[in-house]
Tab-separated table of C-alpha atoms and ligand atoms in Angstrom:
chain	number	residue	atom	x	y	z
J	1	UNK	CA	-4.714	-48.769	-21.866
J	2	UNK	CA	-1.270	-50.276	-22.730
J	3	UNK	CA	1.851	-49.446	-20.053
J	4	UNK	CA	4.020	-47.665	-22.828
J	5	UNK	CA	0.367	-45.116	-23.713
J	6	UNK	CA	0.347	-44.721	-20.173
J	7	UNK	CA	3.753	-43.241	-19.227
J	8	UNK	CA	3.202	-40.997	-22.145
J	9	UNK	CA	0.216	-40.032	-20.796
J	10	UNK	CA	1.575	-38.864	-17.276
J	11	UNK	CA	4.933	-37.713	-18.844
J	12	UNK	CA	2.258	-34.962	-21.075
J	13	UNK	CA	0.743	-33.919	-17.713
J	14	UNK	CA	3.845	-33.803	-15.821
J	15	UNK	CA	4.972	-31.059	-18.754
J	16	UNK	CA	2.012	-28.704	-18.351
J	17	UNK	CA	2.139	-25.601	-16.427
J	18	UNK	CA	1.138	-26.431	-12.655
J	19	UNK	CA	-1.554	-23.499	-12.587
J	20	UNK	CA	-3.019	-22.128	-15.542
J	21	UNK	CA	-1.749	-18.075	-15.367
J	22	UNK	CA	-5.133	-15.901	-15.877
J	23	UNK	CA	-4.980	-12.836	-17.868
J	24	UNK	CA	-6.114	-10.007	-16.570
J	25	UNK	CA	-6.505	-6.708	-18.064
J	26	UNK	CA	-7.159	-3.436	-16.108
J	27	UNK	CA	-7.405	0.381	-16.938
J	28	UNK	CA	-6.284	2.891	-14.952
J	29	UNK	CA	-6.674	6.738	-15.233
J	30	UNK	CA	-4.628	9.370	-13.621
J	31	UNK	CA	-6.378	12.059	-12.820
J	32	UNK	CA	-5.554	16.381	-10.838
J	33	UNK	CA	-7.324	15.462	-7.750
J	34	UNK	CA	-7.698	17.241	-4.767
J	35	UNK	CA	-7.558	14.768	-1.218
J	36	UNK	CA	-7.632	15.862	2.320
J	37	UNK	CA	-5.228	14.795	4.076
J	38	UNK	CA	-6.562	15.693	7.308
J	39	UNK	CA	-8.866	18.553	9.024
J	40	UNK	CA	-8.762	21.092	6.493
J	41	UNK	CA	-5.938	20.254	5.005
J	42	UNK	CA	-5.852	19.866	1.155
J	43	UNK	CA	-3.841	19.032	-1.457
J	44	UNK	CA	-3.572	18.092	-4.966
J	45	UNK	CA	-2.352	15.239	-6.394
J	46	UNK	CA	-2.297	13.680	-9.580
J	47	UNK	CA	-4.090	10.276	-7.917
J	48	UNK	CA	-4.756	7.082	-10.027
J	49	UNK	CA	-8.537	6.833	-10.625
J	50	UNK	CA	-9.300	9.751	-8.611
J	51	UNK	CA	-7.985	7.973	-5.035
J	52	UNK	CA	-4.847	8.291	-2.678
J	53	UNK	CA	-3.539	5.752	-2.415
J	54	UNK	CA	-4.232	4.229	-5.957
J	55	UNK	CA	-6.614	0.666	-6.325
J	56	UNK	CA	-5.672	-2.233	-4.988
J	57	UNK	CA	-4.080	-4.249	-7.216
J	58	UNK	CA	-4.184	-7.843	-6.694
J	59	UNK	CA	-3.755	-10.896	-8.310
J	60	UNK	CA	-2.169	-13.764	-8.228
J	61	UNK	CA	1.955	-15.386	-8.774
J	62	UNK	CA	2.258	-15.593	-12.573
J	63	UNK	CA	-0.549	-13.734	-13.858
J	64	UNK	CA	-0.124	-12.133	-17.305
J	65	UNK	CA	-1.355	-8.401	-16.187
J	66	UNK	CA	-1.784	-6.160	-18.839
J	67	UNK	CA	-2.632	-2.502	-17.558
J	68	UNK	CA	-4.299	0.796	-19.406
J	69	UNK	CA	-3.022	3.916	-18.310
J	70	UNK	CA	-4.693	7.159	-19.435
J	71	UNK	CA	-2.784	10.354	-18.425
J	72	UNK	CA	-6.158	12.997	-17.818
J	73	UNK	CA	-3.814	15.222	-16.365
J	74	UNK	CA	-1.441	18.230	-17.624
J	75	UNK	CA	1.954	16.747	-17.314
J	76	UNK	CA	3.441	13.648	-17.836
J	77	UNK	CA	3.700	10.513	-16.141
J	78	UNK	CA	4.729	6.349	-16.229
J	79	UNK	CA	3.500	3.479	-14.047
J	80	UNK	CA	6.953	1.348	-12.214
J	81	UNK	CA	6.093	-1.883	-10.967
J	82	UNK	CA	8.283	-2.051	-7.988
J	83	UNK	CA	9.980	-4.890	-7.416
J	84	UNK	CA	8.026	-6.654	-10.399
J	85	UNK	CA	11.172	-8.715	-12.431
J	86	UNK	CA	9.993	-7.831	-15.767
J	87	UNK	CA	11.408	-10.715	-17.172
J	88	UNK	CA	11.360	-10.337	-20.896
J	89	UNK	CA	9.208	-7.533	-20.782
J	90	UNK	CA	11.796	-4.672	-19.835
J	91	UNK	CA	9.786	-2.041	-21.816
J	92	UNK	CA	7.061	-2.234	-19.051
J	93	UNK	CA	9.245	-1.270	-16.500
J	94	UNK	CA	7.638	2.169	-16.679
J	95	UNK	CA	11.002	4.542	-16.326
J	96	UNK	CA	10.581	7.311	-18.842
J	97	UNK	CA	13.184	7.996	-21.423
J	98	UNK	CA	15.105	4.248	-20.248
J	99	UNK	CA	12.134	2.248	-21.149
J	100	UNK	CA	9.301	4.220	-23.020
J	101	UNK	CA	8.797	7.712	-23.948
J	102	UNK	CA	6.535	9.322	-20.744
J	103	UNK	CA	2.889	9.022	-20.834
J	104	UNK	CA	1.781	12.528	-22.000
J	105	UNK	CA	-1.268	14.184	-21.524
J	106	UNK	CA	-4.501	12.649	-23.261
J	107	UNK	CA	-2.199	9.394	-24.239
J	108	UNK	CA	-2.748	5.756	-22.870
J	109	UNK	CA	0.445	3.369	-22.458
J	110	UNK	CA	-0.122	-0.335	-21.844
J	111	UNK	CA	2.048	-2.193	-19.944
J	112	UNK	CA	2.166	-6.108	-20.050
J	113	UNK	CA	4.303	-8.353	-17.502
J	114	UNK	CA	3.715	-11.281	-15.292
J	115	UNK	CA	2.716	-11.022	-11.687
J	116	UNK	CA	6.054	-12.313	-9.756
J	117	UNK	CA	7.538	-12.965	-7.410
J	118	UNK	CA	4.580	-13.283	-4.997
J	119	UNK	CA	4.695	-10.853	-1.991
J	120	UNK	CA	3.850	-7.395	-1.057
J	121	UNK	CA	4.809	-4.732	-3.794
J	122	UNK	CA	3.354	-1.009	-5.442
J	123	UNK	CA	3.451	0.796	-7.881
J	124	UNK	CA	4.432	4.435	-8.759
J	125	UNK	CA	5.063	6.758	-11.202
J	126	UNK	CA	8.281	7.371	-12.470
J	127	UNK	CA	8.377	10.856	-13.808
J	128	UNK	CA	9.556	13.689	-11.501
J	129	UNK	CA	9.482	11.444	-8.587
J	130	UNK	CA	10.882	13.464	-6.494
J	131	UNK	CA	7.598	15.417	-6.875
J	132	UNK	CA	5.273	12.465	-8.251
J	133	UNK	CA	6.032	10.420	-5.669
J	134	UNK	CA	7.069	12.003	-2.479
J	135	UNK	CA	4.276	14.451	-2.870
J	136	UNK	CA	1.628	13.737	-5.439
J	137	UNK	CA	-0.006	10.572	-4.114
J	138	UNK	CA	1.134	8.727	-7.019
J	139	UNK	CA	1.172	5.432	-5.588
J	140	UNK	CA	-0.780	2.056	-4.629
J	141	UNK	CA	-0.152	-1.564	-3.689
J	142	UNK	CA	0.475	-4.132	-5.701
J	143	UNK	CA	-0.139	-7.874	-3.931
J	144	UNK	CA	0.932	-10.895	-5.523
J	145	UNK	CA	-0.629	-13.993	-3.566
J	146	UNK	CA	1.901	-17.289	-3.212
J	147	UNK	CA	1.559	-19.957	-5.685
J	148	UNK	CA	2.249	-22.145	-2.915
J	149	UNK	CA	1.286	-19.885	0.787
J	150	UNK	CA	4.004	-20.443	3.501
J	151	UNK	CA	2.234	-22.169	7.305
J	152	UNK	CA	2.382	-18.015	8.267
J	153	UNK	CA	0.269	-17.194	4.910
J	154	UNK	CA	-2.033	-19.721	5.774
J	155	UNK	CA	-2.487	-18.557	9.308
J	156	UNK	CA	-3.722	-15.083	8.659
J	157	UNK	CA	-7.050	-14.521	9.617
J	158	UNK	CA	-6.723	-9.966	9.116
J	159	UNK	CA	-4.906	-8.676	6.839
J	160	UNK	CA	-4.064	-4.687	6.570
J	161	UNK	CA	-2.451	-2.573	3.668
J	162	UNK	CA	-0.335	0.597	5.160
J	163	UNK	CA	1.388	2.897	3.313
J	164	UNK	CA	3.195	6.047	4.730
J	165	UNK	CA	4.094	9.427	3.369
J	166	UNK	CA	5.186	12.404	4.037
J	167	UNK	CA	4.236	16.264	1.847
J	168	UNK	CA	5.211	19.551	2.237
J	169	UNK	CA	2.258	21.778	2.771
J	170	UNK	CA	3.583	24.716	1.367
J	171	UNK	CA	3.558	22.923	-2.101
J	172	UNK	CA	-0.533	21.930	-1.600
J	173	UNK	CA	-1.591	23.716	-4.134
J	174	UNK	CA	1.516	23.752	-6.382
J	175	UNK	CA	1.580	21.217	-8.716
J	176	UNK	CA	4.365	20.498	-10.967
J	177	UNK	CA	6.677	22.179	-8.283
J	178	UNK	CA	8.524	20.682	-5.020
J	179	UNK	CA	10.603	17.398	-3.657
J	180	UNK	CA	13.541	19.461	-3.538
J	181	UNK	CA	16.347	19.887	-1.534
J	182	UNK	CA	15.416	22.300	1.562
J	183	UNK	CA	11.995	21.218	1.519
J	184	UNK	CA	10.951	20.052	5.186
J	185	UNK	CA	7.938	17.939	5.351
J	186	UNK	CA	5.371	18.724	7.696
J	187	UNK	CA	2.362	16.072	7.087
J	188	UNK	CA	2.851	12.434	7.435
J	189	UNK	CA	0.514	10.175	6.340
J	190	UNK	CA	-0.866	5.936	7.081
J	191	UNK	CA	-2.942	5.565	3.488
J	192	UNK	CA	-3.372	9.213	2.584
J	193	UNK	CA	-4.661	10.570	6.193
J	194	UNK	CA	-3.189	11.635	9.711
J	195	UNK	CA	-4.223	11.153	12.948
J	196	UNK	CA	-6.877	12.116	13.534
J	197	UNK	CA	-8.254	11.151	10.054
J	198	UNK	CA	-6.545	7.477	10.112
J	199	UNK	CA	-8.493	4.842	11.227
J	200	UNK	CA	-8.461	2.308	13.598
J	201	UNK	CA	-7.256	-1.585	13.109
J	202	UNK	CA	-9.787	-3.649	14.417
J	203	UNK	CA	-9.162	-7.046	15.439
J	204	UNK	CA	-10.166	-9.722	18.091
J	205	UNK	CA	-8.376	-12.032	20.574
J	206	UNK	CA	-7.030	-14.703	18.268
J	207	UNK	CA	-6.959	-13.156	15.271
J	208	UNK	CA	-3.630	-13.964	13.656
J	209	UNK	CA	-2.692	-10.299	11.956
J	210	UNK	CA	-0.326	-9.044	8.728
J	211	UNK	CA	0.367	-5.462	8.809
J	212	UNK	CA	1.977	-5.062	5.183
J	213	UNK	CA	4.006	-1.840	5.413
J	214	UNK	CA	4.898	0.083	2.720
J	215	UNK	CA	7.015	3.440	2.147
J	216	UNK	CA	5.654	4.980	-0.680
J	217	UNK	CA	6.961	8.347	1.092
J	218	UNK	CA	10.670	10.185	1.470
J	219	UNK	CA	11.326	9.537	4.812
J	220	UNK	CA	12.073	7.145	7.206
J	221	UNK	CA	9.583	5.188	9.719
J	222	UNK	CA	10.326	3.458	12.666
J	223	UNK	CA	6.823	1.973	13.233
J	224	UNK	CA	5.779	0.908	17.034
J	225	UNK	CA	3.060	-1.486	18.326
J	226	UNK	CA	2.097	-1.274	21.679
J	227	UNK	CA	1.582	-4.409	23.782
J	228	UNK	CA	3.046	-6.895	21.182
J	229	UNK	CA	5.827	-8.617	20.075
J	230	UNK	CA	5.792	-9.285	15.856
J	231	UNK	CA	7.603	-11.282	13.709
J	232	UNK	CA	9.281	-9.064	11.023
J	233	UNK	CA	8.076	-12.248	8.306
J	234	UNK	CA	8.861	-10.605	4.718
J	235	UNK	CA	11.441	-7.955	3.448
J	236	UNK	CA	10.527	-6.513	-0.094
J	237	UNK	CA	7.968	-9.278	-0.801
J	238	UNK	CA	10.587	-12.220	0.014
J	239	UNK	CA	9.606	-13.992	3.608
J	240	UNK	CA	13.074	-14.048	5.784
J	241	UNK	CA	14.603	-17.407	6.205
J	242	UNK	CA	14.331	-16.129	9.991
J	243	UNK	CA	11.538	-13.757	11.298
J	244	UNK	CA	13.122	-11.045	13.304
J	245	UNK	CA	11.248	-10.366	16.778
J	246	UNK	CA	10.273	-7.149	17.792
J	247	UNK	CA	7.950	-4.186	18.874
J	248	UNK	CA	9.641	-1.437	16.447
J	249	UNK	CA	10.593	-2.011	12.626
J	250	UNK	CA	12.646	0.948	10.916
J	251	UNK	CA	11.760	1.382	7.249
J	252	UNK	CA	12.705	3.675	4.209
J	253	UNK	CA	11.341	4.789	0.959
J	254	UNK	CA	10.651	2.170	-1.139
J	255	UNK	CA	11.133	-0.822	1.303
J	256	UNK	CA	8.281	-2.787	2.298
J	257	UNK	CA	8.210	-5.126	5.564
J	258	UNK	CA	5.209	-7.437	6.351
J	259	UNK	CA	4.671	-7.655	10.132
J	260	UNK	CA	2.972	-10.671	11.520
J	261	UNK	CA	1.372	-11.135	15.462
J	262	UNK	CA	-1.018	-13.073	17.146
J	263	UNK	CA	-3.934	-10.944	18.541
J	264	UNK	CA	-3.263	-12.439	22.414
J	265	UNK	CA	-3.761	-8.576	24.599
J	266	UNK	CA	-7.145	-7.730	24.414
J	267	UNK	CA	-6.965	-3.846	24.621
J	268	UNK	CA	-6.880	-0.496	22.744
J	269	UNK	CA	-3.198	-0.028	21.315
J	270	UNK	CA	-1.263	2.368	20.019
J	271	UNK	CA	0.491	1.866	17.106
J	272	UNK	CA	2.744	5.356	16.150
J	273	UNK	CA	5.780	6.471	14.143
J	274	UNK	CA	9.043	6.748	16.864
J	275	UNK	CA	10.539	9.256	15.000
J	276	UNK	CA	7.869	11.793	17.376
J	277	UNK	CA	8.300	14.635	13.958
J	278	UNK	CA	6.550	12.289	12.050
J	279	UNK	CA	3.323	12.847	14.585
J	280	UNK	CA	2.826	16.585	13.964
J	281	UNK	CA	0.202	17.833	11.981
J	282	UNK	CA	2.169	20.640	10.833
J	283	UNK	CA	3.078	22.528	13.261
J	284	UNK	CA	0.668	21.076	16.088
J	285	UNK	CA	1.488	17.678	18.166
J	286	UNK	CA	-0.503	14.479	18.091
J	287	UNK	CA	-1.011	14.119	14.593
J	288	UNK	CA	0.285	12.356	11.774
J	289	UNK	CA	1.176	8.606	11.918
J	290	UNK	CA	-0.742	7.351	14.652
J	291	UNK	CA	-3.221	5.156	15.155
J	292	UNK	CA	-4.586	2.109	17.255
J	293	UNK	CA	-5.152	-1.312	17.355
J	294	UNK	CA	-8.676	-2.217	18.803
J	295	UNK	CA	-9.922	-5.347	20.366
J	296	UNK	CA	-13.466	-6.338	19.437
J	297	UNK	CA	-13.972	-7.616	23.407
J	298	UNK	CA	-12.836	-3.567	24.025
J	299	UNK	CA	-15.518	-0.897	24.867
J	300	UNK	CA	-14.757	1.896	22.666
J	301	UNK	CA	-17.221	4.685	24.508
J	302	UNK	CA	-14.870	4.926	26.822
J	303	UNK	CA	-15.054	8.720	27.881
J	304	UNK	CA	-10.937	9.393	28.319
J	305	UNK	CA	-11.027	7.906	24.349
J	306	UNK	CA	-10.158	9.933	21.429
J	307	UNK	CA	-11.909	8.130	19.223
J	308	UNK	CA	-14.557	6.957	21.681
J	309	UNK	CA	-17.080	8.227	18.411
J	310	UNK	CA	-14.928	7.617	16.226
J	311	UNK	CA	-17.163	6.924	12.156
J	312	UNK	CA	-15.535	3.458	11.121
J	313	UNK	CA	-14.129	3.006	7.504
J	314	UNK	CA	-13.777	-0.683	7.493
J	315	UNK	CA	-12.292	-0.921	3.652
J	316	UNK	CA	-9.364	1.625	5.016
J	317	UNK	CA	-6.269	-0.812	5.483
J	318	UNK	CA	-7.479	-2.461	2.357
J	319	UNK	CA	-9.192	-5.280	4.570
J	320	UNK	CA	-12.593	-5.836	2.708
J	321	UNK	CA	-11.246	-5.618	-0.960
J	322	UNK	CA	-8.089	-8.048	0.380
J	323	UNK	CA	-11.151	-10.649	0.941
J	324	UNK	CA	-12.726	-9.885	-3.265
J	325	UNK	CA	-11.728	-12.030	-5.538
J	326	UNK	CA	-8.965	-11.033	-7.214
J	327	UNK	CA	-8.590	-8.058	-9.706
J	328	UNK	CA	-8.492	-3.735	-9.091
J	329	UNK	CA	-10.391	-2.740	-6.504
J	330	UNK	CA	-10.947	1.005	-6.572
J	331	UNK	CA	-11.367	2.154	-2.672
J	332	UNK	CA	-14.378	5.318	-2.096
J	333	UNK	CA	-12.674	5.552	1.283
J	334	UNK	CA	-9.626	7.268	-0.504
J	335	UNK	CA	-11.245	9.359	-3.518
J	336	UNK	CA	-10.711	13.106	-3.613
J	337	UNK	CA	-12.538	15.798	-5.864
J	338	UNK	CA	-11.137	16.509	-9.336
J	339	UNK	CA	-8.932	19.274	-8.807
J	340	UNK	CA	-9.373	22.789	-10.267
P	401	CU	CU1	4.018	11.442	-12.814
P	402	CU	CU1	10.131	2.267	-6.777
P	403	CU	CU1	4.490	4.618	22.131
């Protein structure tokens, strides 16, 4: 091959896209669904695929997504893809009366957009957000894997998603109402469950752990991890130029923080909202946003331990789903029952 030909072949190769963007097509429904927050406290939600949180959408940076959303409830909804750039696709931003008409009961709407930027994102309804997002469970995680993972990304051995929300039990069975000034939230959940019905975060010594924290409700949270220093590594999906070392992180509605830590201190370690009012169930203390980092090395059947005989649900923090091939992953742990 002549040198000139070689040069032109190289030029063509250099101009080709680095990695092929996958086209990914997903179908979702929105369903009137009763979920249980804790004990006997039930709540009427408008649930994506009948689960709260909604299914994990896990894709790669640059993928072309097409999501068909069928509204099987009696009220209008949309989906907003919080943080997605929507370059050239503003009509898929999911805002009723601004980018689209709301999806009416019985209708289907198709969203088409590129998954960018990379990081921890989420999706939520944008109709009557004060009710639908604040207390009807209309949210789920959207994780976009980076084309060029950082050294920190590459170190992660255990990856968990935690979505935080609050609820006002006065509206539990009054769909179409609630989320107005004067309401007082009295239940607080991680991935739709309040302590003691949350799940432990299981690690082993030597793990490098990432917790993807997503503020999906309407309250502030001040999450504290005992026994470790973590790095606040990314804000709203974007790695910080200089990670912050901390043991407590404050985040508000819509915000995401990725925090990472070395599992270097075997034990049973409390994780809780340090806004102490968020660790109640209704009028009863010792509930809400509490869980425990459990090391495999430590026996769980200690007589004093409140979770000594806990039924463990491995995918409660999407840990198993995150290891599956990219795609949309429903989670049986979050399924409710059809609401009357
Ligand atoms: Cu809605
Ligand atoms: Cu948002
Ligand atoms: Cu504490």
